[in-house]
PDB file of C-alpha atoms in Angstrom:
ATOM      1  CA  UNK A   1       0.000   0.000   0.000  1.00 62.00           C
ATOM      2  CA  UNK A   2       1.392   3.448  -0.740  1.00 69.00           C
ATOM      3  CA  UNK A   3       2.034   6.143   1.715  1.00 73.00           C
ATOM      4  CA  UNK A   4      -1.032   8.249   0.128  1.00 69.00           C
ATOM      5  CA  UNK A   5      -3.271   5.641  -0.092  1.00 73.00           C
ATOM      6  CA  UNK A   6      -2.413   4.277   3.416  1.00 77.00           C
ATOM      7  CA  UNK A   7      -2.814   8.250   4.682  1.00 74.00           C
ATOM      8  CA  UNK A   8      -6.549   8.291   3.333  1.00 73.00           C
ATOM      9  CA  UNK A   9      -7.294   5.179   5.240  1.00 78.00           C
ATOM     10  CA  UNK A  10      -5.888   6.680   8.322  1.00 80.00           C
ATOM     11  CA  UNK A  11      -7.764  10.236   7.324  1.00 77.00           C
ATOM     12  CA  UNK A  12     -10.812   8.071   7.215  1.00 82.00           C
ATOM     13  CA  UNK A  13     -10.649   5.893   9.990  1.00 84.00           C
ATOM     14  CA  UNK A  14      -9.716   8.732  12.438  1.00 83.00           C
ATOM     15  CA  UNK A  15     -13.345  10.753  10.624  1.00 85.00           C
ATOM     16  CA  UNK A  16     -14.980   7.716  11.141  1.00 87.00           C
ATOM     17  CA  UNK A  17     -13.775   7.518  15.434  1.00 87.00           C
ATOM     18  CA  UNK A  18     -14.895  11.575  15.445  1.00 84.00           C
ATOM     19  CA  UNK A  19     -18.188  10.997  13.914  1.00 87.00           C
ATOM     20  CA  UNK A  20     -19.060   7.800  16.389  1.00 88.00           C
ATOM     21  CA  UNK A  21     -17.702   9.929  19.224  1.00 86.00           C
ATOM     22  CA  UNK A  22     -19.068  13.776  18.542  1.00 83.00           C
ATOM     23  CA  UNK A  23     -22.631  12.141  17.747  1.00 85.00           C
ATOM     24  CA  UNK A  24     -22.735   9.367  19.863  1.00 87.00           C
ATOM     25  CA  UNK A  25     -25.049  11.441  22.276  1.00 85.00           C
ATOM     26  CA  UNK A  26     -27.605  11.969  19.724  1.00 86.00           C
ATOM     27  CA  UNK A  27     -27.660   9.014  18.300  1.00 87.00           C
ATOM     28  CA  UNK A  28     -29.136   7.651  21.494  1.00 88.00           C
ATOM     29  CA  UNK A  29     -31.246  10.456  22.146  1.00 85.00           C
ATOM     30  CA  UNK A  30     -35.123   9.294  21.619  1.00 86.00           C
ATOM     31  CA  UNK A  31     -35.942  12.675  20.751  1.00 85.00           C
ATOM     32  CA  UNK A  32     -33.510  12.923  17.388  1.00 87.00           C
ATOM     33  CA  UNK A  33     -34.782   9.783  16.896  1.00 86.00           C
ATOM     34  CA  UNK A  34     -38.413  11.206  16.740  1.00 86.00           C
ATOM     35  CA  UNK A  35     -37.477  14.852  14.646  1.00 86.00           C
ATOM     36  CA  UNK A  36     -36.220  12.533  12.005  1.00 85.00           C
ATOM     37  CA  UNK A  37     -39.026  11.511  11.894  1.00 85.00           C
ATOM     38  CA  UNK A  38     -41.412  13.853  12.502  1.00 84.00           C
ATOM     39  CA  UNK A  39     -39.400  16.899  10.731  1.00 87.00           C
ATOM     40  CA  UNK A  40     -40.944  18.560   7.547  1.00 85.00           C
ATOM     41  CA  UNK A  41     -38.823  17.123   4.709  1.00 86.00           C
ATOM     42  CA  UNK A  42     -37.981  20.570   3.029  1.00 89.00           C
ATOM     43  CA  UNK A  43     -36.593  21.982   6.380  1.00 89.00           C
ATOM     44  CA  UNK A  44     -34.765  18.460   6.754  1.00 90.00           C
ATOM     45  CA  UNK A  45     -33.208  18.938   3.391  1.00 91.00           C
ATOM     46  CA  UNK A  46     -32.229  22.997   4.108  1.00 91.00           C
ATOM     47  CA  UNK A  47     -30.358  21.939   7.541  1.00 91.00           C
ATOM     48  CA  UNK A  48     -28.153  19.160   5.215  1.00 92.00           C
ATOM     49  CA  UNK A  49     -27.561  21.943   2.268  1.00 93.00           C
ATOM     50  CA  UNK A  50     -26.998  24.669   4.896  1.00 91.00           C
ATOM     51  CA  UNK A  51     -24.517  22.671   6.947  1.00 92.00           C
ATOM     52  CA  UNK A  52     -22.050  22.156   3.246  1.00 92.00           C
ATOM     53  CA  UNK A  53     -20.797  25.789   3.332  1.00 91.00           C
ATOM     54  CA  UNK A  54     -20.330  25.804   7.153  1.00 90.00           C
ATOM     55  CA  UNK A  55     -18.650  22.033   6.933  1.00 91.00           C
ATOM     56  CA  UNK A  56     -16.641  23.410   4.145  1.00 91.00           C
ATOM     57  CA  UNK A  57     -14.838  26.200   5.609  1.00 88.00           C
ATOM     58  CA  UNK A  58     -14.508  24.203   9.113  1.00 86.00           C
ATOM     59  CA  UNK A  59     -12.630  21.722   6.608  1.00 84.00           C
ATOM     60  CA  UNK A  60     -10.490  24.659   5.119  1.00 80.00           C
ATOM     61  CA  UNK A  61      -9.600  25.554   8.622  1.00 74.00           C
ATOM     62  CA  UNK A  62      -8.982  21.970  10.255  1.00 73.00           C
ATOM     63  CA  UNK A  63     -10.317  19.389   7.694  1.00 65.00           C
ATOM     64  CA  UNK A  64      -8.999  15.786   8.408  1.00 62.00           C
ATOM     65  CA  UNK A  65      -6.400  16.485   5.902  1.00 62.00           C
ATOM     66  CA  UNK A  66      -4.431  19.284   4.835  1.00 64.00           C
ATOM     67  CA  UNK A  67      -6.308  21.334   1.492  1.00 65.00           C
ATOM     68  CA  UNK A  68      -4.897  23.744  -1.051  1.00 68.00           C
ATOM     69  CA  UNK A  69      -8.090  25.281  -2.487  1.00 78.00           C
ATOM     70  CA  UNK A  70     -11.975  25.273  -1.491  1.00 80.00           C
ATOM     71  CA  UNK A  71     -12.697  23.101  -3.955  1.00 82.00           C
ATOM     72  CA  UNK A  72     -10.507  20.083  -1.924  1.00 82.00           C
ATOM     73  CA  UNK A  73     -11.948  21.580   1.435  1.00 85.00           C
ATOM     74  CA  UNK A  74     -15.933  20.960  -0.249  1.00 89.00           C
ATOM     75  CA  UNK A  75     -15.177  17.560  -1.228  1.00 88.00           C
ATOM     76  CA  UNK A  76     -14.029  17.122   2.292  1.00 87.00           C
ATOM     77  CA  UNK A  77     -16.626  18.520   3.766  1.00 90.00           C
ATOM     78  CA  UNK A  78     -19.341  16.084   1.299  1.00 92.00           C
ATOM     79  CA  UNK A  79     -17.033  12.855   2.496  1.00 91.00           C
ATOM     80  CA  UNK A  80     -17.684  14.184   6.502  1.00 91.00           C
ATOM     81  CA  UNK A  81     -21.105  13.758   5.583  1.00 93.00           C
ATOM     82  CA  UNK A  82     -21.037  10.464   4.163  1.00 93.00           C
ATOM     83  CA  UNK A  83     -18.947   9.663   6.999  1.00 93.00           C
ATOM     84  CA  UNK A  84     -21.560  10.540   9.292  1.00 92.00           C
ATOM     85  CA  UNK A  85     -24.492   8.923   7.306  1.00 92.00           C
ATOM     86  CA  UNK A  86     -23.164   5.673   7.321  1.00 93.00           C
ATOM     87  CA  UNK A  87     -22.048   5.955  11.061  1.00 93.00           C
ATOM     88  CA  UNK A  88     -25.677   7.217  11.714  1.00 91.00           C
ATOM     89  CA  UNK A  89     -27.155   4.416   9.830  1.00 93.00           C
ATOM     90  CA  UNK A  90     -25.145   1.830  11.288  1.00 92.00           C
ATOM     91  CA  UNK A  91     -25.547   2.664  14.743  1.00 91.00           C
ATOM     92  CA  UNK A  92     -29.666   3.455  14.279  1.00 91.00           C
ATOM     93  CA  UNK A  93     -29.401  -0.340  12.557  1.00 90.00           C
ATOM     94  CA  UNK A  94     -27.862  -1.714  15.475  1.00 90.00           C
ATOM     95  CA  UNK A  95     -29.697  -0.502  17.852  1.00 88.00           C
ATOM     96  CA  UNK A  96     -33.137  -0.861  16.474  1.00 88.00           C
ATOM     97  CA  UNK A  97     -34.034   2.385  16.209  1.00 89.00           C
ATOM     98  CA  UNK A  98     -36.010   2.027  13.184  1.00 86.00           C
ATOM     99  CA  UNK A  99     -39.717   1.243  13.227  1.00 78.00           C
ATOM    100  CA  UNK A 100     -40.515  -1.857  11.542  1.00 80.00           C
ATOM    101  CA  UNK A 101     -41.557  -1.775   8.653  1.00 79.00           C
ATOM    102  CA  UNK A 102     -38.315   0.520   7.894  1.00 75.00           C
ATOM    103  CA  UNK A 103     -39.433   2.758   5.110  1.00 85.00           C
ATOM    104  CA  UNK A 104     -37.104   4.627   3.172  1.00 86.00           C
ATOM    105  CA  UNK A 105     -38.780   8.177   3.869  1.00 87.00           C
ATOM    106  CA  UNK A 106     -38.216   7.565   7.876  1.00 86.00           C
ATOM    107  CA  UNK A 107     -34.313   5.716   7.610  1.00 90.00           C
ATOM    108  CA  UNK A 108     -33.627   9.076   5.538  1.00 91.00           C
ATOM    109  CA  UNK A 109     -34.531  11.010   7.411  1.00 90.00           C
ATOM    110  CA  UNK A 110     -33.383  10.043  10.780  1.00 90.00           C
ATOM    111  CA  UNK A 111     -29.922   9.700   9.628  1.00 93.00           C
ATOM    112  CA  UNK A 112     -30.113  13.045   7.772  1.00 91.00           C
ATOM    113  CA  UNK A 113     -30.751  14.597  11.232  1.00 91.00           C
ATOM    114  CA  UNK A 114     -27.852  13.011  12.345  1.00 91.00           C
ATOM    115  CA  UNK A 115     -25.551  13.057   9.619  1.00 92.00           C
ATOM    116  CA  UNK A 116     -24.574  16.880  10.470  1.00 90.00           C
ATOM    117  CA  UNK A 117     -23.160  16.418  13.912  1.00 89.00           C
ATOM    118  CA  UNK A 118     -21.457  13.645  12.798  1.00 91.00           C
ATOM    119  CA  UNK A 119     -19.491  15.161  10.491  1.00 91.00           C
ATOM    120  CA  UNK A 120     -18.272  17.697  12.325  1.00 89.00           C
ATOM    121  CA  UNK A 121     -16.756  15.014  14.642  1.00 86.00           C
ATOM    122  CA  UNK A 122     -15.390  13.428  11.748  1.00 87.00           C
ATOM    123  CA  UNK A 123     -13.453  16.942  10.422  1.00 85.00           C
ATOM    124  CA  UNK A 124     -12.443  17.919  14.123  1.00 81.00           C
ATOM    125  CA  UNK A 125     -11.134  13.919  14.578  1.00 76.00           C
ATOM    126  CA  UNK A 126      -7.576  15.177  12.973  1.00 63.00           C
ATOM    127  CA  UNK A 127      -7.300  17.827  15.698  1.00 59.00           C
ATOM    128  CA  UNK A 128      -8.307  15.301  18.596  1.00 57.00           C
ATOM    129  CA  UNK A 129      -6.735  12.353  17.602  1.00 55.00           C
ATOM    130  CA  UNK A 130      -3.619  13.180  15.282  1.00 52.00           C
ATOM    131  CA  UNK A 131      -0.709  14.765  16.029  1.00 47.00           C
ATOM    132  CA  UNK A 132      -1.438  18.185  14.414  1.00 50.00           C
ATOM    133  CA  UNK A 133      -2.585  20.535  15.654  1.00 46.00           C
ATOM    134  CA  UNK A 134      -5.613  23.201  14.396  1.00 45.00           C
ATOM    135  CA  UNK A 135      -3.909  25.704  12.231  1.00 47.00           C
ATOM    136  CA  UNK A 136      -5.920  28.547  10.118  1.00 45.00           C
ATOM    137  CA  UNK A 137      -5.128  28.284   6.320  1.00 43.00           C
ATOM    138  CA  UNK A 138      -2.463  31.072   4.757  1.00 41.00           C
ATOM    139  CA  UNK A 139      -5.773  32.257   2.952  1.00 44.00           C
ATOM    140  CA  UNK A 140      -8.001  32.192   6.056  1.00 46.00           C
ATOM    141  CA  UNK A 141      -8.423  36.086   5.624  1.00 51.00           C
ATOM    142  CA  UNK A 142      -9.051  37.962   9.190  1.00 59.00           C
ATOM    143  CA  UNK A 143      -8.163  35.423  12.251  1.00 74.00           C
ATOM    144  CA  UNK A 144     -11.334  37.490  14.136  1.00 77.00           C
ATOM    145  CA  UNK A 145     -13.687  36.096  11.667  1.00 82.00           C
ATOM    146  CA  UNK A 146     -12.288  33.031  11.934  1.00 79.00           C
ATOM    147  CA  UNK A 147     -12.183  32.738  15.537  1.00 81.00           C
ATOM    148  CA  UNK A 148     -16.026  34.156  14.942  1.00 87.00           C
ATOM    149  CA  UNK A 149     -16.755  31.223  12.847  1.00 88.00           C
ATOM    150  CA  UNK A 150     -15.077  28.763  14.960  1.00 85.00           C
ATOM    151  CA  UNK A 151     -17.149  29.822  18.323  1.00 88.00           C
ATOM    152  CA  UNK A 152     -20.340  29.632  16.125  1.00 91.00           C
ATOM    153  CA  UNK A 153     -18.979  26.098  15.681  1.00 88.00           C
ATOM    154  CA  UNK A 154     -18.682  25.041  18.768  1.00 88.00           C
ATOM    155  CA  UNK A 155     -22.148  26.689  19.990  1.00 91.00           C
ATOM    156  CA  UNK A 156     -24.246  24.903  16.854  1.00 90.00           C
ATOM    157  CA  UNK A 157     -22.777  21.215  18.004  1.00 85.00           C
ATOM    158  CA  UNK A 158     -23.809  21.793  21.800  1.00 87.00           C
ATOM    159  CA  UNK A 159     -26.766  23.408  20.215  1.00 88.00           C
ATOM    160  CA  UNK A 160     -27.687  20.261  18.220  1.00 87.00           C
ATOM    161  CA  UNK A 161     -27.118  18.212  21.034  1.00 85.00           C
ATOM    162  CA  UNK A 162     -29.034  19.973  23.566  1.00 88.00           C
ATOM    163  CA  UNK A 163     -32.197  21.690  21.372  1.00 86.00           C
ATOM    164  CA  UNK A 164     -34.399  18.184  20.548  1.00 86.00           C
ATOM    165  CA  UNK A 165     -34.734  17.330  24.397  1.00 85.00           C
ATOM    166  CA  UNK A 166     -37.751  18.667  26.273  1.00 86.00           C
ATOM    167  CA  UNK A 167     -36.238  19.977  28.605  1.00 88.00           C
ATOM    168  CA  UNK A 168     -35.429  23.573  26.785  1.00 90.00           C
ATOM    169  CA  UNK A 169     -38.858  24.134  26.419  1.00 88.00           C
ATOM    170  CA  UNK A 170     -39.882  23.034  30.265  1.00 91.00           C
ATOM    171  CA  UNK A 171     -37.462  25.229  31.489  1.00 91.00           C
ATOM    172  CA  UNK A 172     -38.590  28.442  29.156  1.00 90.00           C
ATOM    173  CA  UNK A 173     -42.140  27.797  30.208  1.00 89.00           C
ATOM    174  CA  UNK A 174     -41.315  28.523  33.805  1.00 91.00           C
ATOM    175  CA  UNK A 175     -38.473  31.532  33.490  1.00 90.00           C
ATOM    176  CA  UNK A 176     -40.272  34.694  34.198  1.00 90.00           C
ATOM    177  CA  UNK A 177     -38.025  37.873  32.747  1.00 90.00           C
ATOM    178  CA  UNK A 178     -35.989  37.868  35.802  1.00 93.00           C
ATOM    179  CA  UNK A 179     -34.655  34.432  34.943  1.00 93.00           C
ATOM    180  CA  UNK A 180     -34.109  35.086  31.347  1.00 93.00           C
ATOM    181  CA  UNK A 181     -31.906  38.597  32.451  1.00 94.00           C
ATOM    182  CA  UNK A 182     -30.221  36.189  34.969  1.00 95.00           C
ATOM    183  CA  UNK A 183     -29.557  33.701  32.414  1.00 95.00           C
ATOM    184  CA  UNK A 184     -28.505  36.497  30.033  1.00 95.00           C
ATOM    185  CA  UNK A 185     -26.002  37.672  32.552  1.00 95.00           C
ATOM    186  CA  UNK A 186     -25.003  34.325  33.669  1.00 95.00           C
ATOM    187  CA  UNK A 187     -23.686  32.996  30.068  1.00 94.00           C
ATOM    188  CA  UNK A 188     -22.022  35.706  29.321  1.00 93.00           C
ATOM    189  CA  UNK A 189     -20.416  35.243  32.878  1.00 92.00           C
ATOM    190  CA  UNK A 190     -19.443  32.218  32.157  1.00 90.00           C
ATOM    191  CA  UNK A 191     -17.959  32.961  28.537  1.00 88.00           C
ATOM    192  CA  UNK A 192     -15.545  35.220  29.733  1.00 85.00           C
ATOM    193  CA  UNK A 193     -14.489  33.778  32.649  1.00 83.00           C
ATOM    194  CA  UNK A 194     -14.157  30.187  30.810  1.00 78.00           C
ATOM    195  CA  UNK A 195     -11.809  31.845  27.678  1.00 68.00           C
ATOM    196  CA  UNK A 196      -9.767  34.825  29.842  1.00 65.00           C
ATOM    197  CA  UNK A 197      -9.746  34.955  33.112  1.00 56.00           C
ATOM    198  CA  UNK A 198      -9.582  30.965  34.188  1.00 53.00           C
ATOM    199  CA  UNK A 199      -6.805  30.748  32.032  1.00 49.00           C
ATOM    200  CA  UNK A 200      -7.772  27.436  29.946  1.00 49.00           C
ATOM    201  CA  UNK A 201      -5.074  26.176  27.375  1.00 46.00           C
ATOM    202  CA  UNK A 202      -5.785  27.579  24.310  1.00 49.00           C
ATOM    203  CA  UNK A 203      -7.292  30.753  25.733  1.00 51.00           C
ATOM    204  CA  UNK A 204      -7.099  34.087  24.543  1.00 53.00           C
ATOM    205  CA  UNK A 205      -4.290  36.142  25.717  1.00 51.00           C
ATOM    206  CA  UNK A 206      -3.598  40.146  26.419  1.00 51.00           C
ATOM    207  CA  UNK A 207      -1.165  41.989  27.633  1.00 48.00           C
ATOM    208  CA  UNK A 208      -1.976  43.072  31.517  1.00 50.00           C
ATOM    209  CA  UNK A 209      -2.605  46.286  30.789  1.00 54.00           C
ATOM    210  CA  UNK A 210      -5.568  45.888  28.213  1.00 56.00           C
ATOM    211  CA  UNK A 211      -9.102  46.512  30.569  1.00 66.00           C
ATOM    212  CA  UNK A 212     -11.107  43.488  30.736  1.00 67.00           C
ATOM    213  CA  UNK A 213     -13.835  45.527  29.341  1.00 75.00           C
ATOM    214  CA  UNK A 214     -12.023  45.510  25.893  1.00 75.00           C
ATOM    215  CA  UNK A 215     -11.801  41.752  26.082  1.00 74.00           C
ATOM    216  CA  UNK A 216     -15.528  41.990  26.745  1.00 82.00           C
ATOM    217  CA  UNK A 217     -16.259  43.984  23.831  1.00 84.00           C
ATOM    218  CA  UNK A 218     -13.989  42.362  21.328  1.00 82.00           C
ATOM    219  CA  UNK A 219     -14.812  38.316  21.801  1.00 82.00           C
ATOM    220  CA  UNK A 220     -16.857  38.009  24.497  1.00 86.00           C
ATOM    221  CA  UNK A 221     -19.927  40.159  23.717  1.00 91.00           C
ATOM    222  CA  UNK A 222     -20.110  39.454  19.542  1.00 91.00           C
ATOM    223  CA  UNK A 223     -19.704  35.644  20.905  1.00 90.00           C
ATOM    224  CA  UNK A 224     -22.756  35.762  22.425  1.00 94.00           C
ATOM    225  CA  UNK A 225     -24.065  37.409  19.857  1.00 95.00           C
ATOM    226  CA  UNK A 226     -22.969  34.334  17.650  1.00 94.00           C
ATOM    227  CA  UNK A 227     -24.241  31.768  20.010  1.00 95.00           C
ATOM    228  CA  UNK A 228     -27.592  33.322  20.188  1.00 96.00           C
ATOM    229  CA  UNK A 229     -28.020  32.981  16.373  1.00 95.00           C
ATOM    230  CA  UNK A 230     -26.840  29.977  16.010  1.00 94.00           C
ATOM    231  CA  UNK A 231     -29.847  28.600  18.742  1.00 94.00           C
ATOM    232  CA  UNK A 232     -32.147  30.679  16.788  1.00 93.00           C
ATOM    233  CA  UNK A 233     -30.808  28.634  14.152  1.00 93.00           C
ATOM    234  CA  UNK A 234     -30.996  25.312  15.593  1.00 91.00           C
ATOM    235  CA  UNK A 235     -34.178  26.176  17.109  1.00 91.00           C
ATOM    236  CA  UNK A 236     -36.144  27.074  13.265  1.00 90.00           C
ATOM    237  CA  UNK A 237     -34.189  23.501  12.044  1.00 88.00           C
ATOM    238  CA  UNK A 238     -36.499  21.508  14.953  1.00 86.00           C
ATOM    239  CA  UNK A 239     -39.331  23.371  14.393  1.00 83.00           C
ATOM    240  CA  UNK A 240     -39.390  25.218  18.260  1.00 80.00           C
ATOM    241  CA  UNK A 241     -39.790  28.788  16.754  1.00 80.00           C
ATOM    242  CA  UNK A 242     -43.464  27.288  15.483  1.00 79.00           C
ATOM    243  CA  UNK A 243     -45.061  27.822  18.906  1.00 73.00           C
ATOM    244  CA  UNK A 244     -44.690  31.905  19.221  1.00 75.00           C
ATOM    245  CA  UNK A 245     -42.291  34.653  19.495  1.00 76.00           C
ATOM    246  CA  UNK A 246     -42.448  34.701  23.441  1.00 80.00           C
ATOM    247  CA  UNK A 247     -41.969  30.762  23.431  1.00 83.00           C
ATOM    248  CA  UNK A 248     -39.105  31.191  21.149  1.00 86.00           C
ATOM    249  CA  UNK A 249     -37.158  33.876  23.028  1.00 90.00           C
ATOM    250  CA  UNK A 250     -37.460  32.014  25.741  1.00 91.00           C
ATOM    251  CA  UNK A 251     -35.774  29.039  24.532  1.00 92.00           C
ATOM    252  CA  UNK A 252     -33.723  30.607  22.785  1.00 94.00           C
ATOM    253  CA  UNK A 253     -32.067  32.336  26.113  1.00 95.00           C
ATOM    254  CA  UNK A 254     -32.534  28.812  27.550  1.00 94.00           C
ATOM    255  CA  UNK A 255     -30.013  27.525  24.809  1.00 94.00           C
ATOM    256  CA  UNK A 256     -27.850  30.000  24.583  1.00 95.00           C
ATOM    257  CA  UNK A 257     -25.925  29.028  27.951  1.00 94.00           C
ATOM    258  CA  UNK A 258     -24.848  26.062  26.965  1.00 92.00           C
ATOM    259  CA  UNK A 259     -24.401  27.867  22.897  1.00 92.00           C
ATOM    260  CA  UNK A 260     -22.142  30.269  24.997  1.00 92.00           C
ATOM    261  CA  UNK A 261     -20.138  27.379  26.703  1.00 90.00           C
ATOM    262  CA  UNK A 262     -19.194  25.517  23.424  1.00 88.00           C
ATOM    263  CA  UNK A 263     -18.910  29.039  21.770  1.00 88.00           C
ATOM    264  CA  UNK A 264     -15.872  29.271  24.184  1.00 85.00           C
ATOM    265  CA  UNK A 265     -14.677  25.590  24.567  1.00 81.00           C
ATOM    266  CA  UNK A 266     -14.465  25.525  20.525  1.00 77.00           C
ATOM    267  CA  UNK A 267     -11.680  28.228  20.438  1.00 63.00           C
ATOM    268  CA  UNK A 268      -9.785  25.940  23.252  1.00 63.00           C
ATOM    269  CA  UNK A 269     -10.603  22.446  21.794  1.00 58.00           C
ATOM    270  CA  UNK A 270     -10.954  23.537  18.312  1.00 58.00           C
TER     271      UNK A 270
END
């Protein structure tokens, strides 16, 4: 075997680990099960051709192999989703997730809804289980967008993970305003203090003399910002805007905490 064919075969075994790992949660989740089901096929099939651009560009950044041009980095980004699809589909098999009789409407779409988190673990299984490390491409363009792009990321997998379950939408049913300020106040809390001042690996560093508040202002504050659109986001995909603006503001802020918390773990792990 040849040293580029036997470096695909690594590439792909190491995507495959990543997927089974990264979606592992919602693959056992009843409630993923159930949206696959239960999801309107044309919003199905926008969260799949959504997720290409935003799986292509995480491959240009740390794709399980190295790419020269977007063109490699979207090819990438198509194999992560295969990867994911058949890792989805075996492990739904397995398990007996699907309802006898398995028709081909339902398998599709319950390992469409799964196929996106998937791949992510599959491009992020380089960074995690090879001996590189991330590294922005020489064409990245600014390193705050991509650091932007990265927390948005992080906040859409914990998003995805976190959004199907009930439990976002018993919690927003009984947070009055106070809560959601408290909540506001208390991810934003936690986003700073989990990037700069703990003091993570991989954190953000400044110079002692730059004011916290600039910190703030810069990353902390438009990361929020990106975590709250992504749950918006992830929100419209599973159909929990449906039920009202007041409902959906609600869960939104409900999401956002944890959105916040992978928002700021993704430019640690990432």
């Amino acid at each position: 075997m040849d040293r580029e064919t036997r470096s695909f075969w690594v590439n792909s075994g190491r995507a495959a680990g990543g997927a089974l790992i990264f979606a592992l949660p919602m693959l056992m989740t009843a409630e993923m099960w159930e949206l696959g089901l239960e999801m309107h096929r044309l919003r199905l099939a926008a969260f799949v051709l959504l997720s290409v651009p935003m799986l292509t560009v995480l491959s240009h950044f740390i794709g399980f192999e190295r790419t020269t041009c977007w063109r490699d980095a979207a090819f990438d980004a198509l194999y992560a989703l295969a990867i994911g699809g058949v890792i989805g589909f075996a492990l739904l098999t397995v398990l007996a997730v699907f309802r006898p009789p398995p028709t081909l409407d339902r398998m599709v779409g319950q390992v469409a809804v799964q196929s996106v988190p998937a791949a992510i673990g599959a491009l992020l299984a380089r960074t995690q289980f090879g001996s590189e490390t991330a590294r922005p491409p020489a064409d990245a363009g600014s390193p705050y967008v991509g650091e932007m792009f990265l927390m948005g990321t992080g906040a859409l997998f914990l998003g995805l993970n976190i959004a199907p379950t009930d439990e976002i939408w018993i919690l927003s049913a009984r947070m009055t305003a106070w809560h959601a300020i408290a909540v506001v106040l208390l991810s934003l809390a936690t986003m700073h203090a989990f990037v700069y001042a703990v003091g993570f690996r991989g954190g953000s560093s400044h110079s002692a003399e730059l004011p916290w508040s600039a910190a703030f202002l810069r990353f902390t504050l438009p990361g929020y910002a990106v975590a709250a659109a992504v749950s918006l986001y992830v929100l419209w995909v599973f159909g929990g805007l449906d039920g009202g603006f007041d409902q959906g503001v609600s869960a939104m802020v409900v999401l956002t905490l944890p959105g916040a918390i992978g928002a700021a773990a993704a430019r640690l792990i990432v």
